mmCIF file of C-alpha atoms in Angstrom:
data_model
loop_
_atom_site.group_PDB
_atom_site.id
_atom_site.type_symbol
_atom_site.label_atom_id
_atom_site.label_comp_id
_atom_site.label_asym_id
_atom_site.label_seq_id
_atom_site.Cartn_x
_atom_site.Cartn_y
_atom_site.Cartn_z
ATOM 1 C CA PHE F 1 19.687 -11.094 3.617
ATOM 2 C CA ARG F 2 22.347 -9.059 5.415
ATOM 3 C CA MET F 3 21.407 -6.468 7.987
ATOM 4 C CA HIS F 4 24.256 -4.133 7.142
ATOM 5 C CA ASN F 5 22.782 -3.688 3.663
ATOM 6 C CA LEU F 6 19.644 -2.106 5.158
ATOM 7 C CA ILE F 7 21.257 1.239 5.947
ATOM 8 C CA LYS F 8 19.335 3.169 3.291
ATOM 9 C CA PRO F 9 16.551 5.263 4.831
ATOM 10 C CA ILE F 10 12.990 4.826 3.602
ATOM 11 C CA SER F 11 9.836 6.917 3.359
ATOM 12 C CA ILE F 12 6.370 5.740 4.361
ATOM 13 C CA CYS F 13 3.551 7.179 2.264
ATOM 14 C CA MET F 14 0.208 7.120 4.079
ATOM 15 C CA CYS F 15 -2.922 8.121 2.159
ATOM 16 C CA THR F 16 -5.856 9.332 4.233
ATOM 17 C CA TYR F 17 -9.437 10.502 3.935
ATOM 18 C CA ASN F 18 -11.404 11.025 7.164
ATOM 19 C CA GLY F 19 -8.760 8.857 8.793
ATOM 20 C CA GLU F 20 -8.800 10.397 12.270
ATOM 21 C CA LYS F 21 -10.151 7.177 13.799
ATOM 22 C CA TYR F 22 -7.063 5.089 13.072
ATOM 23 C CA ILE F 23 -4.232 7.445 12.163
ATOM 24 C CA LYS F 24 -2.876 7.827 15.715
ATOM 25 C CA ASP F 25 -2.773 4.054 16.203
ATOM 26 C CA GLN F 26 -1.210 3.652 12.794
ATOM 27 C CA ILE F 27 1.604 6.141 13.356
ATOM 28 C CA THR F 28 2.188 4.863 16.891
ATOM 29 C CA SER F 29 2.524 1.317 15.572
ATOM 30 C CA ILE F 30 5.016 2.451 12.942
ATOM 31 C CA LEU F 31 7.107 4.468 15.377
ATOM 32 C CA ASN F 32 7.218 1.659 17.953
ATOM 33 C CA GLN F 33 8.698 -0.832 15.514
ATOM 34 C CA THR F 34 12.190 -2.241 15.357
ATOM 35 C CA TYR F 35 14.386 -0.435 12.827
ATOM 36 C CA ILE F 36 12.287 2.722 13.035
ATOM 37 C CA HIS F 37 15.590 4.609 12.741
ATOM 38 C CA LEU F 38 15.598 3.611 9.069
ATOM 39 C CA VAL F 39 12.342 5.494 8.448
ATOM 40 C CA LYS F 40 13.394 9.000 7.471
ATOM 41 C CA GLU F 41 9.880 10.358 7.066
ATOM 42 C CA ILE F 42 6.199 9.520 7.248
ATOM 43 C CA ILE F 43 4.372 11.394 4.505
ATOM 44 C CA ILE F 44 0.667 11.813 5.215
ATOM 45 C CA CYS F 45 -1.120 12.502 1.929
ATOM 46 C CA ASP F 46 -4.344 14.163 2.924
ATOM 47 C CA SER F 47 -7.425 15.736 1.370
ATOM 48 C CA GLU F 48 -9.604 16.099 4.454
ATOM 49 C CA ILE F 49 -8.035 15.948 7.948
ATOM 50 C CA GLY F 50 -6.508 19.435 7.936
ATOM 51 C CA ASP F 51 -3.724 21.114 9.869
ATOM 52 C CA VAL F 52 -5.452 21.250 13.257
ATOM 53 C CA MET F 53 -6.011 17.504 13.446
ATOM 54 C CA MET F 54 -2.510 16.789 12.164
ATOM 55 C CA LYS F 55 -0.982 19.016 14.852
ATOM 56 C CA GLU F 56 -2.877 16.950 17.419
ATOM 57 C CA VAL F 57 -1.648 13.716 15.835
ATOM 58 C CA ILE F 58 1.979 14.895 15.808
ATOM 59 C CA ALA F 59 1.734 16.127 19.406
ATOM 60 C CA TYR F 60 0.321 12.740 20.419
ATOM 61 C CA CYS F 61 3.174 10.936 18.684
ATOM 62 C CA ASN F 62 5.854 13.417 19.731
ATOM 63 C CA PRO F 63 7.414 11.235 22.462
ATOM 64 C CA LEU F 64 7.893 8.485 19.897
ATOM 65 C CA TYR F 65 8.986 10.060 16.644
ATOM 66 C CA LYS F 66 12.128 11.831 17.901
ATOM 67 C CA ASN F 67 14.292 12.285 14.789
ATOM 68 C CA ASN F 68 11.714 11.000 12.335
ATOM 69 C CA VAL F 69 9.896 13.592 10.240
ATOM 70 C CA ILE F 70 6.125 13.571 9.779
ATOM 71 C CA LYS F 71 5.248 15.475 6.620
ATOM 72 C CA HIS F 72 1.683 16.570 6.019
ATOM 73 C CA ILE F 73 0.847 17.325 2.391
ATOM 74 C CA PHE F 74 -2.462 18.096 0.703
ATOM 75 C CA SER F 75 -3.689 16.556 -2.514
ATOM 76 C CA GLU F 76 -6.885 16.172 -4.505
ATOM 77 C CA ASN F 77 -9.454 13.788 -3.056
ATOM 78 C CA ASN F 78 -8.282 11.030 -5.361
ATOM 79 C CA ILE F 79 -6.294 8.006 -4.171
ATOM 80 C CA SER F 80 -4.092 8.024 -7.279
ATOM 81 C CA ALA F 81 -3.270 11.723 -6.842
ATOM 82 C CA LYS F 82 -2.443 11.135 -3.171
ATOM 83 C CA ARG F 83 -0.057 8.287 -3.927
ATOM 84 C CA ASN F 84 1.616 10.300 -6.677
ATOM 85 C CA ALA F 85 2.013 13.248 -4.313
ATOM 86 C CA GLY F 86 3.654 10.926 -1.799
ATOM 87 C CA ILE F 87 6.040 9.551 -4.408
ATOM 88 C CA LYS F 88 7.091 13.034 -5.489
ATOM 89 C CA ALA F 89 7.507 14.256 -1.896
ATOM 90 C CA ALA F 90 9.631 11.279 -0.823
ATOM 91 C CA SER F 91 13.280 12.146 -0.264
ATOM 92 C CA THR F 92 14.516 8.560 -0.045
ATOM 93 C CA GLU F 93 15.281 5.785 -2.504
ATOM 94 C CA ASN F 94 12.570 3.382 -1.280
ATOM 95 C CA ILE F 95 8.914 3.966 -0.391
ATOM 96 C CA ILE F 96 6.384 1.935 1.589
ATOM 97 C CA PHE F 97 2.690 2.637 0.861
ATOM 98 C CA ILE F 98 -0.064 2.150 3.429
ATOM 99 C CA ASP F 99 -3.667 3.382 3.736
ATOM 100 C CA ASP F 100 -5.188 5.170 6.723
ATOM 101 C CA ASP F 101 -7.365 2.216 7.814
ATOM 102 C CA CYS F 102 -4.474 -0.248 7.865
ATOM 103 C CA VAL F 103 -2.447 -0.721 11.052
ATOM 104 C CA PRO F 104 0.963 -2.316 10.424
ATOM 105 C CA GLY F 105 1.769 -5.568 12.157
ATOM 106 C CA LYS F 106 4.886 -6.537 14.048
ATOM 107 C CA ASP F 107 8.102 -6.176 12.025
ATOM 108 C CA PHE F 108 6.206 -4.472 9.180
ATOM 109 C CA ILE F 109 9.138 -2.202 8.313
ATOM 110 C CA ILE F 110 11.892 -4.811 8.442
ATOM 111 C CA ASN F 111 9.824 -7.291 6.412
ATOM 112 C CA HIS F 112 9.446 -4.739 3.623
ATOM 113 C CA LEU F 113 13.098 -3.769 3.871
ATOM 114 C CA LYS F 114 14.430 -7.286 3.503
ATOM 115 C CA TYR F 115 12.583 -7.627 0.187
ATOM 116 C CA LEU F 116 13.481 -4.152 -1.065
ATOM 117 C CA ASN F 117 17.074 -5.042 -0.325
ATOM 118 C CA ARG F 118 16.914 -7.876 -2.871
ATOM 119 C CA SER F 119 15.594 -6.102 -5.940
ATOM 120 C CA SER F 120 15.021 -2.575 -7.225
ATOM 121 C CA ASN F 121 12.998 -3.869 -10.192
ATOM 122 C CA THR F 122 10.149 -5.410 -8.184
ATOM 123 C CA ILE F 123 6.940 -4.133 -6.604
ATOM 124 C CA PHE F 124 6.398 -5.884 -3.257
ATOM 125 C CA CYS F 125 2.913 -6.466 -1.824
ATOM 126 C CA GLY F 126 2.339 -7.537 1.779
ATOM 127 C CA VAL F 127 -0.330 -9.558 3.555
ATOM 128 C CA VAL F 128 -3.755 -8.198 4.543
ATOM 129 C CA GLU F 129 -5.410 -9.440 7.730
ATOM 130 C CA PHE F 130 -8.590 -8.414 9.567
ATOM 131 C CA ASP F 131 -9.386 -7.618 13.170
ATOM 132 C CA LYS F 132 -10.444 -10.803 15.001
ATOM 133 C CA GLY F 133 -13.373 -9.027 16.621
ATOM 134 C CA LEU F 134 -14.697 -7.980 13.222
ATOM 135 C CA ILE F 135 -14.234 -11.496 11.863
ATOM 136 C CA ASN F 136 -16.283 -12.925 14.733
ATOM 137 C CA SER F 137 -19.047 -10.320 14.456
ATOM 138 C CA SER F 138 -19.440 -10.005 10.684
ATOM 139 C CA ASN F 139 -20.013 -12.732 8.125
ATOM 140 C CA TYR F 140 -18.908 -10.261 5.463
ATOM 141 C CA ILE F 141 -15.512 -9.709 7.141
ATOM 142 C CA LYS F 142 -15.238 -13.448 7.806
ATOM 143 C CA TYR F 143 -15.714 -14.042 4.077
ATOM 144 C CA LYS F 144 -13.064 -11.441 3.170
ATOM 145 C CA SER F 145 -10.658 -12.957 5.685
ATOM 146 C CA CYS F 146 -11.143 -16.441 4.234
ATOM 147 C CA ARG F 147 -10.438 -15.089 0.750
ATOM 148 C CA GLN F 148 -7.143 -13.646 2.005
ATOM 149 C CA LYS F 149 -5.962 -16.830 3.726
ATOM 150 C CA SER F 150 -4.999 -18.560 0.500
ATOM 151 C CA ASP F 151 -2.659 -15.662 -0.306
ATOM 152 C CA LYS F 152 -0.843 -15.610 3.052
ATOM 153 C CA LEU F 153 2.829 -16.360 3.423
ATOM 154 C CA SER F 154 4.438 -18.148 6.298
ATOM 155 C CA ILE F 155 6.472 -15.718 8.368
ATOM 156 C CA ASP F 156 9.463 -17.957 7.661
ATOM 157 C CA GLU F 157 8.858 -18.170 3.940
ATOM 158 C CA ASP F 158 11.754 -16.639 2.048
ATOM 159 C CA ILE F 159 10.475 -16.062 -1.472
ATOM 160 C CA GLY F 160 6.915 -14.979 -2.103
ATOM 161 C CA GLU F 161 4.896 -15.936 -5.155
ATOM 162 C CA TYR F 162 4.718 -13.660 -8.173
ATOM 163 C CA LEU F 163 1.387 -11.888 -8.559
ATOM 164 C CA ASP F 164 -0.468 -10.695 -11.608
ATOM 165 C CA PHE F 165 -2.111 -7.278 -11.866
ATOM 166 C CA THR F 166 -5.441 -8.551 -10.479
ATOM 167 C CA LYS F 167 -3.870 -9.394 -7.102
ATOM 168 C CA ILE F 168 -1.770 -6.294 -6.506
ATOM 169 C CA ILE F 169 -2.179 -4.865 -2.980
ATOM 170 C CA THR F 170 -1.483 -1.131 -3.033
ATOM 171 C CA MET F 171 -2.594 -0.559 0.583
ATOM 172 C CA ASN F 172 0.495 -2.535 1.705
ATOM 173 C CA MET F 173 3.147 -2.088 -0.975
ATOM 174 C CA SER F 174 6.775 -1.036 -1.368
ATOM 175 C CA CYS F 175 9.054 -0.180 -4.272
ATOM 176 C CA SER F 176 11.931 1.962 -5.471
ATOM 177 C CA LYS F 177 11.102 5.608 -6.187
ATOM 178 C CA LYS F 178 13.574 5.528 -9.068
ATOM 179 C CA LEU F 179 11.688 2.588 -10.602
ATOM 180 C CA ILE F 180 8.461 4.606 -10.631
ATOM 181 C CA MET F 181 10.154 7.679 -12.067
ATOM 182 C CA ASP F 182 12.336 5.986 -14.682
ATOM 183 C CA LYS F 183 9.486 3.887 -16.084
ATOM 184 C CA ASN F 184 6.823 6.593 -15.577
ATOM 185 C CA LEU F 185 4.717 4.271 -13.455
ATOM 186 C CA TYR F 186 2.791 6.923 -11.569
ATOM 187 C CA PHE F 187 -0.819 6.112 -10.712
ATOM 188 C CA ASP F 188 -3.384 7.214 -13.305
ATOM 189 C CA GLU F 189 -5.291 10.170 -11.848
ATOM 190 C CA GLU F 190 -8.132 9.840 -14.351
ATOM 191 C CA PHE F 191 -9.598 7.084 -12.172
ATOM 192 C CA LEU F 192 -12.041 8.853 -9.865
ATOM 193 C CA GLY F 193 -14.048 7.277 -7.095
ATOM 194 C CA TYR F 194 -13.586 3.646 -6.143
ATOM 195 C CA GLY F 195 -11.954 0.905 -8.131
ATOM 196 C CA MET F 196 -9.540 -0.266 -10.839
ATOM 197 C CA GLU F 197 -6.788 2.375 -10.418
ATOM 198 C CA ASP F 198 -4.669 -0.212 -8.612
ATOM 199 C CA ASN F 199 -5.258 -2.903 -11.234
ATOM 200 C CA GLU F 200 -4.474 -0.462 -14.045
ATOM 201 C CA PHE F 201 -1.257 0.447 -12.237
ATOM 202 C CA GLY F 202 -0.401 -3.251 -11.915
ATOM 203 C CA TRP F 203 -1.113 -3.837 -15.606
ATOM 204 C CA ARG F 204 1.344 -1.111 -16.630
ATOM 205 C CA VAL F 205 3.882 -2.399 -14.116
ATOM 206 C CA GLN F 206 3.801 -5.820 -15.753
ATOM 207 C CA GLY F 207 3.872 -4.250 -19.196
ATOM 208 C CA GLN F 208 7.211 -2.692 -18.237
ATOM 209 C CA ARG F 209 8.495 -6.158 -17.249
ATOM 210 C CA VAL F 210 8.575 -5.208 -13.592
ATOM 211 C CA MET F 211 7.761 -8.060 -11.223
ATOM 212 C CA ILE F 212 5.024 -7.943 -8.580
ATOM 213 C CA GLN F 213 5.910 -10.203 -5.679
ATOM 214 C CA LYS F 214 4.321 -11.207 -2.382
ATOM 215 C CA CYS F 215 6.180 -10.322 0.827
ATOM 216 C CA THR F 216 5.670 -11.057 4.534
ATOM 217 C CA ALA F 217 4.889 -7.497 5.739
ATOM 218 C CA ARG F 218 1.488 -7.613 7.442
ATOM 219 C CA ILE F 219 -1.255 -5.077 8.040
ATOM 220 C CA VAL F 220 -4.577 -5.314 9.863
ATOM 221 C CA HIS F 221 -7.230 -3.747 7.669
ATOM 222 C CA HIS F 222 -9.914 -2.078 9.786
ATOM 223 C CA GLU F 223 -12.644 -2.580 7.223
ATOM 224 C CA ILE F 224 -15.605 -0.388 8.214
ATOM 225 C CA ASN F 225 -17.935 -1.323 5.371
ATOM 226 C CA ASP F 226 -20.710 -3.876 5.429
ATOM 227 C CA PHE F 227 -21.956 -6.151 2.665
ATOM 228 C CA ASP F 228 -24.285 -3.505 1.229
ATOM 229 C CA SER F 229 -21.372 -1.055 0.972
ATOM 230 C CA PHE F 230 -19.307 -3.755 -0.707
ATOM 231 C CA CYS F 231 -22.076 -4.266 -3.281
ATOM 232 C CA ARG F 232 -22.137 -0.523 -3.986
ATOM 233 C CA LYS F 233 -18.369 -0.587 -4.510
ATOM 234 C CA ILE F 234 -18.723 -3.424 -7.023
ATOM 235 C CA TYR F 235 -21.449 -1.442 -8.794
ATOM 236 C CA HIS F 236 -19.174 1.608 -9.109
ATOM 237 C CA ILE F 237 -16.272 -0.527 -10.309
ATOM 238 C CA ALA F 238 -18.508 -1.969 -13.036
ATOM 239 C CA ARG F 239 -20.037 1.390 -13.966
ATOM 240 C CA ASP F 240 -16.992 3.671 -13.759
ATOM 241 C CA GLY F 241 -13.710 1.872 -13.116
ATOM 242 C CA MET F 242 -13.905 -1.006 -15.580
ATOM 243 C CA PRO F 243 -14.961 1.079 -18.618
ATOM 244 C CA LYS F 244 -12.108 3.494 -17.900
ATOM 245 C CA PHE F 245 -9.716 0.564 -17.598
ATOM 246 C CA MET F 246 -10.892 -0.915 -20.909
ATOM 247 C CA GLN F 247 -10.587 2.460 -22.689
ATOM 248 C CA LYS F 248 -6.902 2.738 -21.894
ATOM 249 C CA GLN F 249 -4.405 1.881 -24.605
ATOM 250 C CA LEU F 250 -2.849 -0.721 -22.389
ATOM 251 C CA VAL F 251 0.559 -2.253 -22.992
ATOM 252 C CA PRO F 252 0.797 -6.047 -23.352
ATOM 253 C CA GLN F 253 0.875 -8.058 -20.154
ATOM 254 C CA TYR F 254 3.746 -10.449 -19.558
ATOM 255 C CA THR F 255 3.909 -13.642 -17.530
ATOM 256 C CA PHE F 256 7.264 -13.327 -15.842
ATOM 257 C CA GLN F 257 7.955 -16.978 -15.207
ATOM 258 C CA LYS F 258 7.824 -17.523 -18.979
ATOM 259 C CA ASP F 259 9.009 -14.226 -20.474
ATOM 260 C CA LEU F 260 11.798 -13.065 -18.156
#
C-alpha cells in the first residue's frame, strides 16, 4: 500500500462502561502511536463515567493529544446504542471501533489504515491478545488465549482471511462510515444485555454482500471476568440474545469466496 494514500483523517469510537481503570492507558497508547496525526478525533461513547472523570482523563492526556479532539458523548447503557452514537458523531470517512478494556498494540492505527485504504466495502477485524500476567495466573484466560491463537495473523501477512458472522470482532474493528449509512448497517439496539448483537450485525453485513476480513491491528484485552462470569454470559446469550437473534427476519447469508 502507498503511504501518501493515507491522508484521510479517521475517527476512533471507544465504547465505555465503568472504564476508568483502563481508559487513561488506552487513550495514552493511541496518542503515542505513529500516524496519530491522522486521527482527527477520539469519540468516547459513555453511559457511566460522567463529565468529572472525563475532564480528569483529558487533563491527564493533554500533553499528548495536542491537535486531536477528544469528544465525550452520552448514550443509553447499551453497546449497540453506544456504537451507533459513535458512528453518527464521527466527522470522518473511516471509523475504528475499540472497547474500554482493550489497549491497542503497537502500530494499531497504521495497521487498520492500510486495510481501510484497500477497500471501502469491507469490515476489518483485528487480532485480540491477552495480558501475559493474566494468561499465567488464570486457566480461563489461558484457554481464551489458546482459542485466539488459531485466528492470529503474522505481522507480515498481507491479506487476512475472510470471516463469517460468527467470528466478527467488534471490539477491534474498522470500516467506512458511508458503508454503514448507505446500507443501513447500524447495530440493532433491541439487543439488551450481553450477547449476539455483534453476530446479528455481522449476519446483516454479509447479507448486504459486504466482506468481513481479518487484519493485523492488535489489541490487548484486559479480561476481568473469571470462568463463573463467563458461564453466566453464556447463560444470558442462550436465554436472551439467541432467541432475539432467531426472531429477526434475517437476510440470506452469502459465502463470499463462492458468491462474489
